[in-house]
Structure formats: structure tokens, C-alpha cells
mmCIF file of C-alpha atoms in Angstrom:
data_model
loop_
_atom_site.group_PDB
_atom_site.id
_atom_site.type_symbol
_atom_site.label_atom_id
_atom_site.label_comp_id
_atom_site.label_asym_id
_atom_site.label_seq_id
_atom_site.Cartn_x
_atom_site.Cartn_y
_atom_site.Cartn_z
ATOM 1 C CA UNK A 1 44.958 7.312 17.127
ATOM 2 C CA UNK A 2 42.015 5.189 16.628
ATOM 3 C CA UNK A 3 40.947 5.635 12.987
ATOM 4 C CA UNK A 4 37.363 4.500 13.489
ATOM 5 C CA UNK A 5 36.108 4.453 17.154
ATOM 6 C CA UNK A 6 32.508 3.593 18.505
ATOM 7 C CA UNK A 7 30.936 4.120 21.837
ATOM 8 C CA UNK A 8 29.796 2.150 23.831
ATOM 9 C CA UNK A 9 31.621 -1.190 23.374
ATOM 10 C CA UNK A 10 29.007 -3.183 25.302
ATOM 11 C CA UNK A 11 25.479 -1.960 25.682
ATOM 12 C CA UNK A 12 22.884 -4.181 27.932
ATOM 13 C CA UNK A 13 19.232 -3.003 27.889
ATOM 14 C CA UNK A 14 15.758 -3.966 28.474
ATOM 15 C CA UNK A 15 13.025 -4.344 25.728
ATOM 16 C CA UNK A 16 11.358 -1.228 24.941
ATOM 17 C CA UNK A 17 14.225 1.090 25.773
ATOM 18 C CA UNK A 18 15.530 3.640 23.585
ATOM 19 C CA UNK A 19 19.432 3.534 22.787
ATOM 20 C CA UNK A 20 22.170 5.241 20.924
ATOM 21 C CA UNK A 21 25.517 4.182 19.560
ATOM 22 C CA UNK A 22 28.119 6.876 18.377
ATOM 23 C CA UNK A 23 30.772 6.419 15.683
ATOM 24 C CA UNK A 24 33.511 8.829 14.765
ATOM 25 C CA UNK A 25 36.445 8.560 12.085
ATOM 26 C CA UNK A 26 39.481 10.807 11.952
ATOM 27 C CA UNK A 27 40.436 9.547 8.393
ATOM 28 C CA UNK A 28 38.965 12.401 6.626
ATOM 29 C CA UNK A 29 36.671 9.880 4.481
ATOM 30 C CA UNK A 30 33.440 11.170 2.866
ATOM 31 C CA UNK A 31 31.407 8.062 3.389
ATOM 32 C CA UNK A 32 30.394 6.483 6.582
ATOM 33 C CA UNK A 33 28.343 3.094 7.065
ATOM 34 C CA UNK A 34 26.392 1.245 9.837
ATOM 35 C CA UNK A 35 26.431 -2.714 9.633
ATOM 36 C CA UNK A 36 24.456 -5.309 11.783
ATOM 37 C CA UNK A 37 26.369 -8.564 12.425
ATOM 38 C CA UNK A 38 24.117 -11.333 13.869
ATOM 39 C CA UNK A 39 25.081 -14.273 15.859
ATOM 40 C CA UNK A 40 25.925 -16.542 12.788
ATOM 41 C CA UNK A 41 28.373 -13.484 11.771
ATOM 42 C CA UNK A 42 26.460 -12.566 8.679
ATOM 43 C CA UNK A 43 27.067 -8.878 7.935
ATOM 44 C CA UNK A 44 24.387 -6.772 6.693
ATOM 45 C CA UNK A 45 24.521 -3.225 5.680
ATOM 46 C CA UNK A 46 21.918 -1.086 7.224
ATOM 47 C CA UNK A 47 22.748 2.753 6.216
ATOM 48 C CA UNK A 48 25.499 4.562 4.406
ATOM 49 C CA UNK A 49 26.079 8.359 4.340
ATOM 50 C CA UNK A 50 28.125 10.330 2.102
ATOM 51 C CA UNK A 51 29.108 13.943 3.303
ATOM 52 C CA UNK A 52 26.185 13.960 5.473
ATOM 53 C CA UNK A 53 23.783 12.853 2.927
ATOM 54 C CA UNK A 54 21.974 9.248 3.190
ATOM 55 C CA UNK A 55 22.739 7.370 0.245
ATOM 56 C CA UNK A 56 22.020 3.778 1.187
ATOM 57 C CA UNK A 57 18.873 2.805 3.414
ATOM 58 C CA UNK A 58 18.561 -0.958 3.336
ATOM 59 C CA UNK A 59 15.259 -2.673 4.607
ATOM 60 C CA UNK A 60 15.481 -1.656 8.214
ATOM 61 C CA UNK A 61 12.895 -1.100 10.678
ATOM 62 C CA UNK A 62 12.402 2.738 11.049
ATOM 63 C CA UNK A 63 13.003 2.410 14.904
ATOM 64 C CA UNK A 64 16.459 2.578 13.511
ATOM 65 C CA UNK A 65 17.532 6.480 12.731
ATOM 66 C CA UNK A 66 20.985 7.342 11.822
ATOM 67 C CA UNK A 67 22.162 11.013 11.913
ATOM 68 C CA UNK A 68 25.238 12.504 10.588
ATOM 69 C CA UNK A 69 25.960 15.890 12.424
ATOM 70 C CA UNK A 70 29.046 16.172 10.072
ATOM 71 C CA UNK A 71 31.043 13.959 7.680
ATOM 72 C CA UNK A 72 33.323 12.508 10.674
ATOM 73 C CA UNK A 73 30.375 11.349 12.813
ATOM 74 C CA UNK A 74 27.637 8.840 12.138
ATOM 75 C CA UNK A 75 25.469 8.102 15.090
ATOM 76 C CA UNK A 76 22.775 5.334 15.446
ATOM 77 C CA UNK A 77 19.589 5.818 17.404
ATOM 78 C CA UNK A 78 17.147 2.881 18.098
ATOM 79 C CA UNK A 79 13.842 3.392 19.519
ATOM 80 C CA UNK A 80 11.627 0.644 21.234
ATOM 81 C CA UNK A 81 14.302 -1.901 21.426
ATOM 82 C CA UNK A 82 13.373 -5.713 20.490
ATOM 83 C CA UNK A 83 15.065 -9.104 21.320
ATOM 84 C CA UNK A 84 16.002 -9.468 17.793
ATOM 85 C CA UNK A 85 18.235 -6.123 17.596
ATOM 86 C CA UNK A 86 20.605 -7.919 19.920
ATOM 87 C CA UNK A 87 23.512 -8.178 17.766
ATOM 88 C CA UNK A 88 27.226 -6.645 17.020
ATOM 89 C CA UNK A 89 26.868 -3.280 15.289
ATOM 90 C CA UNK A 90 29.784 -1.982 13.256
ATOM 91 C CA UNK A 91 30.578 1.560 12.013
ATOM 92 C CA UNK A 92 32.762 1.996 8.958
ATOM 93 C CA UNK A 93 34.191 4.630 6.637
ATOM 94 C CA UNK A 94 35.602 4.629 3.233
ATOM 95 C CA UNK A 95 37.024 7.015 0.592
ATOM 96 C CA UNK A 96 35.091 6.540 -2.480
ATOM 97 C CA UNK A 97 35.027 3.032 -3.993
ATOM 98 C CA UNK A 98 38.031 1.547 -1.772
ATOM 99 C CA UNK A 99 38.358 -0.163 1.403
ATOM 100 C CA UNK A 100 36.302 0.111 4.416
ATOM 101 C CA UNK A 101 37.909 0.915 7.879
ATOM 102 C CA UNK A 102 35.822 -0.835 10.405
ATOM 103 C CA UNK A 103 35.395 0.352 13.951
ATOM 104 C CA UNK A 104 35.849 -2.336 16.861
ATOM 105 C CA UNK A 105 31.866 -2.832 17.110
ATOM 106 C CA UNK A 106 29.149 -2.443 19.756
ATOM 107 C CA UNK A 107 27.679 -5.466 21.127
ATOM 108 C CA UNK A 108 24.103 -4.768 22.068
ATOM 109 C CA UNK A 109 22.281 -7.403 24.262
ATOM 110 C CA UNK A 110 18.456 -6.546 24.747
ATOM 111 C CA UNK A 111 17.017 -8.440 27.707
ATOM 112 C CA UNK B 1 22.244 -6.847 -8.498
ATOM 113 C CA UNK B 2 25.543 -7.765 -6.896
ATOM 114 C CA UNK B 3 25.943 -10.587 -4.919
ATOM 115 C CA UNK B 4 28.686 -12.777 -3.205
ATOM 116 C CA UNK B 5 28.762 -16.505 -2.060
ATOM 117 C CA UNK B 6 31.371 -17.886 0.115
ATOM 118 C CA UNK B 7 30.620 -21.752 -0.150
ATOM 119 C CA UNK B 8 32.746 -23.036 2.703
ATOM 120 C CA UNK B 9 31.197 -21.763 6.161
ATOM 121 C CA UNK B 10 34.134 -23.512 7.979
ATOM 122 C CA UNK B 11 37.612 -24.677 6.757
ATOM 123 C CA UNK B 12 39.902 -26.489 9.253
ATOM 124 C CA UNK B 13 43.453 -26.865 8.241
ATOM 125 C CA UNK B 14 46.549 -28.110 10.011
ATOM 126 C CA UNK B 15 49.503 -25.769 10.738
ATOM 127 C CA UNK B 16 51.929 -25.134 7.996
ATOM 128 C CA UNK B 17 49.309 -26.508 5.336
ATOM 129 C CA UNK B 18 48.325 -24.701 2.441
ATOM 130 C CA UNK B 19 44.756 -23.317 2.300
ATOM 131 C CA UNK B 20 42.188 -21.589 -0.282
ATOM 132 C CA UNK B 21 39.121 -19.895 0.778
ATOM 133 C CA UNK B 22 36.503 -19.737 -2.058
ATOM 134 C CA UNK B 23 34.695 -16.708 -3.175
ATOM 135 C CA UNK B 24 32.351 -16.319 -6.159
ATOM 136 C CA UNK B 25 30.452 -13.171 -7.194
ATOM 137 C CA UNK B 26 27.693 -12.164 -9.316
ATOM 138 C CA UNK B 27 27.267 -8.803 -11.062
ATOM 139 C CA UNK B 28 26.329 -7.204 -14.399
ATOM 140 C CA UNK B 29 29.333 -4.604 -14.361
ATOM 141 C CA UNK B 30 32.646 -4.375 -13.529
ATOM 142 C CA UNK B 31 33.577 -4.997 -9.872
ATOM 143 C CA UNK B 32 35.835 -4.306 -7.348
ATOM 144 C CA UNK B 33 36.626 -7.253 -4.741
ATOM 145 C CA UNK B 34 38.078 -7.466 -1.390
ATOM 146 C CA UNK B 35 39.029 -9.890 1.438
ATOM 147 C CA UNK B 36 38.478 -9.090 4.923
ATOM 148 C CA UNK B 37 39.735 -10.990 8.213
ATOM 149 C CA UNK B 38 37.950 -10.769 11.626
ATOM 150 C CA UNK B 39 39.633 -11.729 14.628
ATOM 151 C CA UNK B 40 37.650 -12.760 17.638
ATOM 152 C CA UNK B 41 35.743 -9.694 19.128
ATOM 153 C CA UNK B 42 37.410 -7.437 16.803
ATOM 154 C CA UNK B 43 36.232 -5.465 13.502
ATOM 155 C CA UNK B 44 36.995 -6.365 10.166
ATOM 156 C CA UNK B 45 40.234 -5.160 8.621
ATOM 157 C CA UNK B 46 41.424 -5.424 4.968
ATOM 158 C CA UNK B 47 43.573 -8.228 3.742
ATOM 159 C CA UNK B 48 43.700 -7.414 0.193
ATOM 160 C CA UNK B 49 41.758 -5.773 -2.647
ATOM 161 C CA UNK B 50 41.401 -6.004 -6.398
ATOM 162 C CA UNK B 51 40.510 -2.622 -8.050
ATOM 163 C CA UNK B 52 42.139 -3.014 -11.292
ATOM 164 C CA UNK B 53 45.440 -4.119 -12.878
ATOM 165 C CA UNK B 54 47.119 -7.462 -12.373
ATOM 166 C CA UNK B 55 44.596 -10.202 -11.600
ATOM 167 C CA UNK B 56 46.946 -11.646 -8.779
ATOM 168 C CA UNK B 57 46.815 -9.514 -5.605
ATOM 169 C CA UNK B 58 48.914 -9.810 -2.819
ATOM 170 C CA UNK B 59 48.013 -8.882 0.750
ATOM 171 C CA UNK B 60 49.234 -8.824 4.230
ATOM 172 C CA UNK B 61 50.260 -11.632 6.381
ATOM 173 C CA UNK B 62 51.114 -13.851 3.400
ATOM 174 C CA UNK B 63 47.751 -14.213 1.653
ATOM 175 C CA UNK B 64 47.026 -13.651 -1.972
ATOM 176 C CA UNK B 65 44.152 -13.923 -4.271
ATOM 177 C CA UNK B 66 43.456 -14.099 -7.767
ATOM 178 C CA UNK B 67 40.596 -12.434 -9.732
ATOM 179 C CA UNK B 68 39.263 -14.648 -12.293
ATOM 180 C CA UNK B 69 36.772 -12.836 -14.624
ATOM 181 C CA UNK B 70 35.431 -15.727 -16.504
ATOM 182 C CA UNK B 71 34.918 -17.736 -13.458
ATOM 183 C CA UNK B 72 33.610 -14.852 -11.503
ATOM 184 C CA UNK B 73 35.828 -15.909 -8.743
ATOM 185 C CA UNK B 74 38.317 -14.446 -6.130
ATOM 186 C CA UNK B 75 39.617 -17.162 -4.171
ATOM 187 C CA UNK B 76 41.875 -16.385 -1.048
ATOM 188 C CA UNK B 77 45.176 -18.344 -0.803
ATOM 189 C CA UNK B 78 48.082 -18.944 1.561
ATOM 190 C CA UNK B 79 50.936 -21.417 1.144
ATOM 191 C CA UNK B 80 51.274 -21.978 4.757
ATOM 192 C CA UNK B 81 49.029 -21.060 7.588
ATOM 193 C CA UNK B 82 49.820 -20.261 11.078
ATOM 194 C CA UNK B 83 47.964 -20.603 14.310
ATOM 195 C CA UNK B 84 47.243 -16.836 14.429
ATOM 196 C CA UNK B 85 45.374 -16.998 11.100
ATOM 197 C CA UNK B 86 42.469 -18.646 12.746
ATOM 198 C CA UNK B 87 39.622 -16.079 12.179
ATOM 199 C CA UNK B 88 36.638 -15.341 10.012
ATOM 200 C CA UNK B 89 37.335 -14.158 6.500
ATOM 201 C CA UNK B 90 34.835 -12.351 4.433
ATOM 202 C CA UNK B 91 34.935 -11.864 0.778
ATOM 203 C CA UNK B 92 33.246 -8.470 -0.343
ATOM 204 C CA UNK B 93 32.308 -6.596 -3.654
ATOM 205 C CA UNK B 94 31.166 -3.484 -4.692
ATOM 206 C CA UNK B 95 30.034 -2.210 -8.254
ATOM 207 C CA UNK B 96 31.481 0.943 -10.247
ATOM 208 C CA UNK B 97 31.003 4.100 -8.259
ATOM 209 C CA UNK B 98 28.118 2.659 -6.170
ATOM 210 C CA UNK B 99 29.321 2.694 -2.803
ATOM 211 C CA UNK B 100 27.309 -0.367 -1.542
ATOM 212 C CA UNK B 101 29.449 -3.193 -0.573
ATOM 213 C CA UNK B 102 27.971 -6.673 -0.218
ATOM 214 C CA UNK B 103 29.610 -9.141 2.057
ATOM 215 C CA UNK B 104 29.815 -12.952 1.717
ATOM 216 C CA UNK B 105 28.552 -14.877 4.823
ATOM 217 C CA UNK B 106 32.094 -15.837 5.785
ATOM 218 C CA UNK B 107 34.437 -18.673 6.139
ATOM 219 C CA UNK B 108 35.775 -19.475 9.544
ATOM 220 C CA UNK B 109 39.441 -20.669 9.230
ATOM 221 C CA UNK B 110 40.335 -23.071 11.783
ATOM 222 C CA UNK B 111 44.232 -23.794 12.017
ATOM 223 C CA UNK B 112 44.852 -27.051 13.969
ATOM 224 C CA UNK B 113 48.310 -27.319 15.675
#
């Protein structure tokens, strides 16, 4: 069983489109995260939810909107995609202050 | 505010040689420290962690790290590397109960046959 899963794995789209990435964890963790990893492998946190409540919201354009329907799911919706949004997006989950479990990543390419 | 510095962006090392990947952190409170490994086209997975207790922490795949509070370091070591250790390694820190984790910029370990 996959602990943290993301769909889709690859996403290729045109500038200006709207897209969503889904994330699910079956570990029973309370906290979920979205990270962006750029081409230089730099990993930056975007959002974090704890029991469906937003607790971390870094400096991210408001075109990015997370949504947590329940504590096992954290989706990321992106409006009006731009070239600079091209990156690998990772979902992760953790239980309190402890290790994070990462999903396999979604490689987003904006043309 | 917490921060993490990985000074070496790339570390080439011959197979079966020892390696040390350096990590320094900055924080005003007690911290929790982690090392993650990322193999090509995969997500990150935990190598080891320091939450409390013994400052020498052993992880998977023969890696270990030592927490040094006075030097604010958490260097990762392995006595003998294998080709399969070629990957990107990330040091990470989190403060107290605040669940924000800050990652270093990563060190690419390249094992040369």
C-alpha cells in the first residue's frame, strides 16, 4: 500500500490554464504539506494543513489554492499557470514533530 | 528563525571510500534534525533523525550523523560508500512544536566506480 500518493505523476499544460494535483495519505497523520522543488533541487514549503486547518502559508502567489476535504487529503489547485510554475510538486505528511513521508512527486511542465 | 546550510552542493567520492556531508543549522530554540535522501525521479525518504537523547544517530543504509549543539552541526557520515548511494541528500530542521520544516539546499553525492 502506498503511504502518500499523488496524481497525476506528470502534468503538461499550456500557460494560462488551471490545473489540480491530488494527494492522499493512508498513514493516519494529522499534518499534510505541499512543497515545490525547482530545477536546482531546492525544496520550498508552500502550505501545511493540520487536521484540515491551514497552519503554514508561505509566500506563494494566490493563484495557488490548497484544499483539504479531510485530514487524509490535501489537493493543490493552480489558476492561470505561468512558465515559472514548472517544477516538481511534492506532497508529504507527518504526525506531530516527526519525520515527513513524501509522495512520489508531480512533474508540472508549463509550455 | 530557523535555517539550514549545506555548504557542499556536490561531493564526488570513490566507491568504498568514506564520506561526510556537512550540515549546519541556525535556531534560537531546541531543534529536531533530519537527513533525507532523494534518488533520481523519486520523493524524499528519511535516512535518520535526531529528536533527543544520544547525539550519535544511526540510520538506514549504514549512514550515521552526530548532533553537535555547540557547533550547531549535524553532519552525515558513511564509512564506505556504494554506487547505489549516488543521490541528493537533504538536511532539515524543525523547531519545537512548530511543524514547519526547513530544508537545506541539498548535496549531490556522486559515487565514482
